[in-house]
Tab-separated table of C-alpha atoms in Angstrom:
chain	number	residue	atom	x	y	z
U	1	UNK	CA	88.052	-142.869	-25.641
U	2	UNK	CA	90.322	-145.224	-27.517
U	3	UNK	CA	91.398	-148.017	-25.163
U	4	UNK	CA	94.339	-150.823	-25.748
U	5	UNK	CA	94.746	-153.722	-23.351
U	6	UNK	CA	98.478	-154.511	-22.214
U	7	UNK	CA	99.391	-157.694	-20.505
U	8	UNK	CA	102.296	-157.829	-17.680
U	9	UNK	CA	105.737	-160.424	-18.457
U	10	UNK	CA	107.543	-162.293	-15.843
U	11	UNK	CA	107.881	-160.794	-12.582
U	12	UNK	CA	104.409	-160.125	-12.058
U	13	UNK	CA	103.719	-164.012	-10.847
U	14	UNK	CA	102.667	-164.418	-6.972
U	15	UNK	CA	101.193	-166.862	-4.954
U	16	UNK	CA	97.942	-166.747	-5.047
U	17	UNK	CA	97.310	-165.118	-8.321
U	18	UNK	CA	93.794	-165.284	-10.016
U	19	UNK	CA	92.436	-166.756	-7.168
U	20	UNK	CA	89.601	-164.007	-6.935
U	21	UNK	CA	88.746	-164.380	-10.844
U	22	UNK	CA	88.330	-168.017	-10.047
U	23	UNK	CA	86.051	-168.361	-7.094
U	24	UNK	CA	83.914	-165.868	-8.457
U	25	UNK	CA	83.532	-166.937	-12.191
U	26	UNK	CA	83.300	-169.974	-13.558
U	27	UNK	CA	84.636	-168.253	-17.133
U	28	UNK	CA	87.818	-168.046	-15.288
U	29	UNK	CA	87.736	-171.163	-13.828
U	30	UNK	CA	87.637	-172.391	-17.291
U	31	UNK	CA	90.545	-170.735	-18.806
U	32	UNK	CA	92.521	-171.967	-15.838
U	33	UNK	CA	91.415	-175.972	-16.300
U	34	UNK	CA	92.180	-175.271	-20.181
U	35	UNK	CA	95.776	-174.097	-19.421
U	36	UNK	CA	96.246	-177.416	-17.038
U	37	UNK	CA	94.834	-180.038	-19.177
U	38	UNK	CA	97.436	-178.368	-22.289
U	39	UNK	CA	99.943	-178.621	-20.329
U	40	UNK	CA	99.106	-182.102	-18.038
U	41	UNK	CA	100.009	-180.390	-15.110
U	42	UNK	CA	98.119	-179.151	-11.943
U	43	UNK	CA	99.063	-175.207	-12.871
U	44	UNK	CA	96.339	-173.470	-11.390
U	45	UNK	CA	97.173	-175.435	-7.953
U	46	UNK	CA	100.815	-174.037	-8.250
U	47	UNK	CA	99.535	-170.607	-8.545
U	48	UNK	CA	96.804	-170.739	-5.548
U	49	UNK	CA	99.718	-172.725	-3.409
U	50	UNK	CA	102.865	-172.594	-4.463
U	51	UNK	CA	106.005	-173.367	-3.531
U	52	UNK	CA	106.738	-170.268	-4.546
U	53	UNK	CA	110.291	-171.063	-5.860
U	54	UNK	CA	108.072	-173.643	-8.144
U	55	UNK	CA	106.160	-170.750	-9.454
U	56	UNK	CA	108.955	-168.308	-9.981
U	57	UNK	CA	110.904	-170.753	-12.601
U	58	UNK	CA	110.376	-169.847	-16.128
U	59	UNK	CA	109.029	-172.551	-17.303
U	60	UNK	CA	105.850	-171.970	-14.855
U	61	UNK	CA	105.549	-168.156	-14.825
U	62	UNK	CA	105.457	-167.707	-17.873
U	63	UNK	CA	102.345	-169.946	-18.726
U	64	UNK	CA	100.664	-168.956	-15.320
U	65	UNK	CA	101.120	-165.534	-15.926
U	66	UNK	CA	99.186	-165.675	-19.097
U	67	UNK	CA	96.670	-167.995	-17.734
U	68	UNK	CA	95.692	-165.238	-15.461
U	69	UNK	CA	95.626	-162.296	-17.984
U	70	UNK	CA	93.602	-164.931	-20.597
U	71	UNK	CA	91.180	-165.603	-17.212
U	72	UNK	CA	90.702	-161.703	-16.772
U	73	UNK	CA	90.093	-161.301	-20.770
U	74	UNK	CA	87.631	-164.381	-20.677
U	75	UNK	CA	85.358	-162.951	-18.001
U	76	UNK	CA	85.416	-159.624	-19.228
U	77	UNK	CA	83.756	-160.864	-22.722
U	78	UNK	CA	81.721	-163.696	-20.472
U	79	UNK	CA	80.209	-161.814	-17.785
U	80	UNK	CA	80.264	-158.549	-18.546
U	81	UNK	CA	79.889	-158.185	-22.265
U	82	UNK	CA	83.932	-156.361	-23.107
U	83	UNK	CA	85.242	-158.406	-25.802
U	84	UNK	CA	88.998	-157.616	-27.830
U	85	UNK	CA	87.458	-155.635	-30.401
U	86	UNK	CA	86.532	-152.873	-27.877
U	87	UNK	CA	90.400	-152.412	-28.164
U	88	UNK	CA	92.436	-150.271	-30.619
U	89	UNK	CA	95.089	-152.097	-29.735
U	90	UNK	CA	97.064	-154.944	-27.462
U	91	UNK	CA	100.177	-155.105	-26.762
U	92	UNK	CA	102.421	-157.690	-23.926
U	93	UNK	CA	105.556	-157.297	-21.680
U	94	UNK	CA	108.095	-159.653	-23.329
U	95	UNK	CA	106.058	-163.044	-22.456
U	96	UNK	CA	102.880	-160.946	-22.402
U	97	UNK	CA	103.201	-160.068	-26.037
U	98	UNK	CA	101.664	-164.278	-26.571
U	99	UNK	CA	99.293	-162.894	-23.496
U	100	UNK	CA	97.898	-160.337	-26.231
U	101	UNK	CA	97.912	-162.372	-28.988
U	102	UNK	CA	95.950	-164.825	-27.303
U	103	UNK	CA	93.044	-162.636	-25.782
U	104	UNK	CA	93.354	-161.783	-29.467
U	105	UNK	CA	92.522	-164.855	-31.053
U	106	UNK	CA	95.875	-165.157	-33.226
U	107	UNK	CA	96.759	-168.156	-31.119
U	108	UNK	CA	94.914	-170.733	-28.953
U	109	UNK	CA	94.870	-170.617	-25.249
U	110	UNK	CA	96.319	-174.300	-25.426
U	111	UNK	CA	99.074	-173.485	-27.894
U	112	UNK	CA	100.479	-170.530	-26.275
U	113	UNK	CA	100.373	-172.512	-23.283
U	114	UNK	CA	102.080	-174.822	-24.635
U	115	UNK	CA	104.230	-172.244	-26.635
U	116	UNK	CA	105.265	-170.769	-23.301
U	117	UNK	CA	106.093	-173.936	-21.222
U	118	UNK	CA	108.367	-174.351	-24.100
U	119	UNK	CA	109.486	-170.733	-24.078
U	120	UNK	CA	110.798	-170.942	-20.762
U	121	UNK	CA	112.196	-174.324	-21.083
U	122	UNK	CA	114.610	-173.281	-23.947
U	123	UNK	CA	115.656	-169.967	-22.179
U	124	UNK	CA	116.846	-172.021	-19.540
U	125	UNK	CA	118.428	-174.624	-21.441
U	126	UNK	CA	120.517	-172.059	-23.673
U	127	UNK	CA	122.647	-170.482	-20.993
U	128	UNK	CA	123.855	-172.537	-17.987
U	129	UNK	CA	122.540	-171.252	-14.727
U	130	UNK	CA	125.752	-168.210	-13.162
U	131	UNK	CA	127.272	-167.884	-16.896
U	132	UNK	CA	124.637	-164.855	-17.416
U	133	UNK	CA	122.780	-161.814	-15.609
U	134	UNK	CA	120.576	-159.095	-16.185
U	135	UNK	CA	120.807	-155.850	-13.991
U	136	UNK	CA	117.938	-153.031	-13.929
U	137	UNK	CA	119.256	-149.501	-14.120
U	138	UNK	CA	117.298	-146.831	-12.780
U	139	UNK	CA	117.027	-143.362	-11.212
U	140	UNK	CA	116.561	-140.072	-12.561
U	141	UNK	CA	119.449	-139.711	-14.683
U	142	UNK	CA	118.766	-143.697	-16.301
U	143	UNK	CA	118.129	-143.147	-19.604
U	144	UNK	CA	118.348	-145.067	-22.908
U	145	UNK	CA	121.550	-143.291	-24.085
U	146	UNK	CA	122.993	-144.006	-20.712
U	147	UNK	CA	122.092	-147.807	-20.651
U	148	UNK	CA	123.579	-147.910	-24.486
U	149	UNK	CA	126.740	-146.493	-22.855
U	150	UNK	CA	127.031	-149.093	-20.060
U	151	UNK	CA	126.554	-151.874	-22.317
U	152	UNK	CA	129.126	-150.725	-24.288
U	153	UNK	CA	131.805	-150.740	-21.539
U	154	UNK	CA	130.332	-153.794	-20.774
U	155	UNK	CA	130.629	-155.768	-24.691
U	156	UNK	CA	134.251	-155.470	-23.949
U	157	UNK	CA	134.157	-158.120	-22.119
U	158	UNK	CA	131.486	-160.247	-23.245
U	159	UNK	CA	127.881	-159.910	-24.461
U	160	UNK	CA	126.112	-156.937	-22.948
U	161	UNK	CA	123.284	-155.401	-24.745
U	162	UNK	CA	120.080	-153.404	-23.468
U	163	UNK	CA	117.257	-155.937	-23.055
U	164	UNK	CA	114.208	-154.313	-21.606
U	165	UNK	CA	114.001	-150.014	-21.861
U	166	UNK	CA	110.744	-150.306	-20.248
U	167	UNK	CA	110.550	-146.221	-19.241
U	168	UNK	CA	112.545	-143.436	-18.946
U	169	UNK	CA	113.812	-144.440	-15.196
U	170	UNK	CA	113.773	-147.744	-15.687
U	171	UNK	CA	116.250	-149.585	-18.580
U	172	UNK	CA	117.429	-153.172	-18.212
U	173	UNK	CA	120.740	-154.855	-19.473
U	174	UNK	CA	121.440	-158.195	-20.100
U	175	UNK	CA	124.227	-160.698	-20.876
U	176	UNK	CA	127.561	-162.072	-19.721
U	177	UNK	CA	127.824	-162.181	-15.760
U	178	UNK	CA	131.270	-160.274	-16.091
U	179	UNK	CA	130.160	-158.347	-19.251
U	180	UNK	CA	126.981	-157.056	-17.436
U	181	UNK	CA	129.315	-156.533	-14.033
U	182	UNK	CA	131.263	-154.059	-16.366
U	183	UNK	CA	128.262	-153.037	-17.507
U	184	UNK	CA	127.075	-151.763	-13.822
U	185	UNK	CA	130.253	-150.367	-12.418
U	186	UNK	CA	130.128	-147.887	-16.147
U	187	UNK	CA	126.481	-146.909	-14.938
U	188	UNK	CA	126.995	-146.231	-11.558
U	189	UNK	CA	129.804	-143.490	-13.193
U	190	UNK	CA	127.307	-142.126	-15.625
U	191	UNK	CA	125.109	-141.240	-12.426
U	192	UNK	CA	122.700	-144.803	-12.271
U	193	UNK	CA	121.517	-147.028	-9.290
U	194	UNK	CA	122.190	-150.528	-10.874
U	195	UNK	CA	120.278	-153.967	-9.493
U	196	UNK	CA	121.277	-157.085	-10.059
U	197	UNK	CA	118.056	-158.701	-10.904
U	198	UNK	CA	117.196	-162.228	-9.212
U	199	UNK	CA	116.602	-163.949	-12.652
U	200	UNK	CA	117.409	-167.934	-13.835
U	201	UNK	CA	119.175	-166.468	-17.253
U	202	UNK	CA	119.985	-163.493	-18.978
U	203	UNK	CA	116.817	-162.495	-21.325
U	204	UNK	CA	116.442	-160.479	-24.443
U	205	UNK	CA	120.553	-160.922	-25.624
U	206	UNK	CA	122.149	-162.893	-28.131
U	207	UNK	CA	122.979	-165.320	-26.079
U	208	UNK	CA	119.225	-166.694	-26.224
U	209	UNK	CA	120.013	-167.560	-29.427
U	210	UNK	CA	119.760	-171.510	-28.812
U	211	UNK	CA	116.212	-171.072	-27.587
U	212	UNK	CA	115.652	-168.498	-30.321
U	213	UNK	CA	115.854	-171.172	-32.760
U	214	UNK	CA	113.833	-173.746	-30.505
U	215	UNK	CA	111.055	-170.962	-30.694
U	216	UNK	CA	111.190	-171.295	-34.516
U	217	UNK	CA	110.967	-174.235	-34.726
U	218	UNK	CA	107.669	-174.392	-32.479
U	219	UNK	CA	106.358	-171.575	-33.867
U	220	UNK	CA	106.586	-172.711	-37.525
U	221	UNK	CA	104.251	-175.655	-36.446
U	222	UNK	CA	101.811	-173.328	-34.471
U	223	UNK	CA	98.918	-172.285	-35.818
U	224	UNK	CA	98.312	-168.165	-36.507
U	225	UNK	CA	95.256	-166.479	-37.453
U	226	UNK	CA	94.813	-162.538	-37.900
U	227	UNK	CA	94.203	-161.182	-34.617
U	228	UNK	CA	91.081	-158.962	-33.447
U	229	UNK	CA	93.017	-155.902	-32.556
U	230	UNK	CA	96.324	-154.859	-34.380
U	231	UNK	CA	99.376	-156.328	-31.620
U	232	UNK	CA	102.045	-153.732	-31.265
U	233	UNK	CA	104.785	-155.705	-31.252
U	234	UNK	CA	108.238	-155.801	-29.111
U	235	UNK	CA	110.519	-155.988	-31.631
U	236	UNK	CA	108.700	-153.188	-33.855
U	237	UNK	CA	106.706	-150.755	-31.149
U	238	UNK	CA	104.832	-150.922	-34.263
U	239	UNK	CA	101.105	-152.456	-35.173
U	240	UNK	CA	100.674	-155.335	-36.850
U	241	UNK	CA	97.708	-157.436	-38.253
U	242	UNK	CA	99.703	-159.860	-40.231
U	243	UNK	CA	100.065	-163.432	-38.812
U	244	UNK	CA	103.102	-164.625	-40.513
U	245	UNK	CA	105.092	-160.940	-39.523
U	246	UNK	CA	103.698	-161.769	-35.743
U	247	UNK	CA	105.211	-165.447	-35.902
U	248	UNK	CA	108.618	-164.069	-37.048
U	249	UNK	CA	108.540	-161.421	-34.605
U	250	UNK	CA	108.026	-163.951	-31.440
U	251	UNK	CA	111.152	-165.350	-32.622
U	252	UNK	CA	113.183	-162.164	-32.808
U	253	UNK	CA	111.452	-161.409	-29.568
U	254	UNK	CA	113.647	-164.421	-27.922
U	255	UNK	CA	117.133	-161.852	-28.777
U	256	UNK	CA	115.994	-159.048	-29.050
U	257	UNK	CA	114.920	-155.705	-27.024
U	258	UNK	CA	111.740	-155.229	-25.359
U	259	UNK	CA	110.961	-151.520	-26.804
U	260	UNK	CA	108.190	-150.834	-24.238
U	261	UNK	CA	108.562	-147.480	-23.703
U	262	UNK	CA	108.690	-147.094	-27.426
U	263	UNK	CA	105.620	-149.431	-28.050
U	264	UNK	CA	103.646	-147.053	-25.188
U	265	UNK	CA	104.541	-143.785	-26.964
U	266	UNK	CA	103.689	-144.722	-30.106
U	267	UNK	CA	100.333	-145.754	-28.871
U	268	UNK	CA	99.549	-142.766	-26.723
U	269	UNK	CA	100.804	-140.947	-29.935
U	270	UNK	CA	100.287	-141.941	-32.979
U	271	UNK	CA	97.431	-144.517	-31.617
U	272	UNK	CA	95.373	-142.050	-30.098
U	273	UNK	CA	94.986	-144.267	-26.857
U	274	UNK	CA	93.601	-142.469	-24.138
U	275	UNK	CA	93.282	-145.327	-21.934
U	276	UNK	CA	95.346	-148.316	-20.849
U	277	UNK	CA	93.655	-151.965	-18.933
U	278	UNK	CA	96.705	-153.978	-17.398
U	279	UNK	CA	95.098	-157.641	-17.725
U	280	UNK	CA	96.611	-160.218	-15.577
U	281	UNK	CA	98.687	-160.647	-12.089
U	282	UNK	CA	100.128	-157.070	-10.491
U	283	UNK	CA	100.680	-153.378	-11.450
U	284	UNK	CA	103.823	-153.085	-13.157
U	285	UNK	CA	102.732	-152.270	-16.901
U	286	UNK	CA	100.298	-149.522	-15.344
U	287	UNK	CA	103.054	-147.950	-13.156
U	288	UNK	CA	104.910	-147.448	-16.376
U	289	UNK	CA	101.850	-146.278	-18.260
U	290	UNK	CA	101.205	-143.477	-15.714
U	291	UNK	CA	105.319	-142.301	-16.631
U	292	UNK	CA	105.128	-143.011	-20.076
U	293	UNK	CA	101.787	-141.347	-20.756
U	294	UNK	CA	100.754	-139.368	-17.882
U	295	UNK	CA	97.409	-138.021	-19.871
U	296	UNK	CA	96.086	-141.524	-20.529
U	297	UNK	CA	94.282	-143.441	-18.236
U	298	UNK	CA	95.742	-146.197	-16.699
U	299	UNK	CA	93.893	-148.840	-14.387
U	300	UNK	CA	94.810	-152.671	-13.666
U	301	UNK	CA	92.700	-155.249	-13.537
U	302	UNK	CA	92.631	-158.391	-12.071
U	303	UNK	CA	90.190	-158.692	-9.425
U	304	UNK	CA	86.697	-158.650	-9.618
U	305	UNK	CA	85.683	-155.305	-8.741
U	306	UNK	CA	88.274	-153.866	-10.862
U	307	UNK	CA	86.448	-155.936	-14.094
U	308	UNK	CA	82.947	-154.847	-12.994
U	309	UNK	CA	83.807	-150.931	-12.736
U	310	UNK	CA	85.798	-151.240	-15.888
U	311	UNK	CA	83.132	-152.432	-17.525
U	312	UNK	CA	80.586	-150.208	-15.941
U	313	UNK	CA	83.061	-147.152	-17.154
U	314	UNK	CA	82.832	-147.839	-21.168
């Protein structure tokens, strides 16, 4: 069995998240107090009590949402013995790409939380809040060709690119509000469903630029080791040991696409994986794992049960 951890990006975040990990470990009640005292704020009590609309801004759910896949990753080497170089792999959702390069030692759990606090801070700053939107297409005939397509009609209006083709089913665009309007109406003709998606600023497009080069700038000052398990990468849906390629990459990350469904095959393929652990809040990465690569196994975990019989399994 050749296993990779993946760890889940923004959307996953609910109230109440790691809660579980934290009453019954004190490993996880560690990582948590870590991620609070980077940052000087009360995190973990935003994340057991909300406000919920507190949670959900960038700035917050991107840090919390690591915080719990870093807490699951912590107890699994604490209590039960599974450390990172079990895996053949990691690999991260947009924001969970620091996730995996955290729980694989190329950053610190303070400097990615502070990274990320950052990270969500520029996003918002570089577009003002109604100038941009992202929309998911989906349904059976949503493919990456057909997202291509409605971007196109939509870039002639504004900026419209594909952000996010997270599976075949499932391809998000990003942008311009009117561009990415355009965008939807030329999908719904090529046979799509298109959502408007209920996010502060339009990810993964060139208008991130701005917080692009904010990134850099962090980044350059960050410090990078080589990680425990090769990181396929966002940008590359490629492997990568080298620190100083990783750095760069975060920075593309900021513009560029989120090639997940890539990053999966090429695992499932090429990797040999054979089994897939979602760390951290929700199911989302191993929904797409079971459509992406129906013969691996996928399981989630982020509860306490689900660590002991994963560990119990290897």
């Amino acid at each position: 069995m050749s296993l990779a951890f993946i760890f889940p990006g923004q959307g996953s975040q609910a109230i109440g998240m790691g809660q579980e990990l934290a009453q019954a470990f004190a490993s996880a009640r560690e990582v948590f107090q870590e991620v609070d005292d980077a940052l000087e704020q009360k995190l973990s009590l935003l994340m057991r009590d909300g406000p919920e609309d507190q949670l959900t801004l960038t700035e917050n759910a991107q840090p919390a949402l690591m915080a719990v896949s870093l807490a699951v990753m912590r107890t699994l080497e604490k209590e039960f013995g599974v450390n990172i170089g079990r895996a053949a792999f990691v690999a991260g959702h947009s924001l969970g790409e620091y996730s995996a390069l955290a729980a694989a030692g190329a950053i610190s759990l303070s400097d990615t939380a502070r990274l990320l606090k950052l990270r969500g801070q520029a996003m918002q700053r570089a577009v003002p809040v109604g100038q941009g939107a992202m929309a998911s297409l989906i349904g059976p005939k949503t493919d990456l060709a057909l997202a291509e397509a409605a971007a196109a009609a939509g870039s002639e209006v504004g900026v419209c690119v594909v952000a996010n083709d997270n599976n075949s089913g499932n391809v998000v665009i990003s942008g311009e509000k009117a561009a990415v309007d355009r965008a939807i109406e030329k999908a719904k003709e090529l046979g799509a469903r298109a959502i408007p998606l209920n996010v502060s600023a339009p990810f993964h497009c060139p208008l991130m630029q701005p917080a692009a080069d904010e990134m850099a700038r962090a980044l350059a000052e960050a410090t990078f080791k080589a990680p425990g398990a090769p990181v396929v990468t966002n940008i590359q849906a490629q492997p990568t040991n080298d620190p100083e390629v990783l750095r760069r990459l975060l920075v593309e990350q900021v513009t560029g696409r989120v090639r997940w469904r890539e990053s999966m095959i090429w695992m499932a393929g090429e990797g040999g994986v054979t089994r897939f652990a979602e760390a951290g809040a929700g199911k989302v990465l191993t929904g797409m794992a079971k459509r992406i690569a129906p013969d691996a196994d996928a399981v989630s975990l982020n509860a306490p049960a689900d660590l002991e019989s994963f560990a119990k399994s290897l």
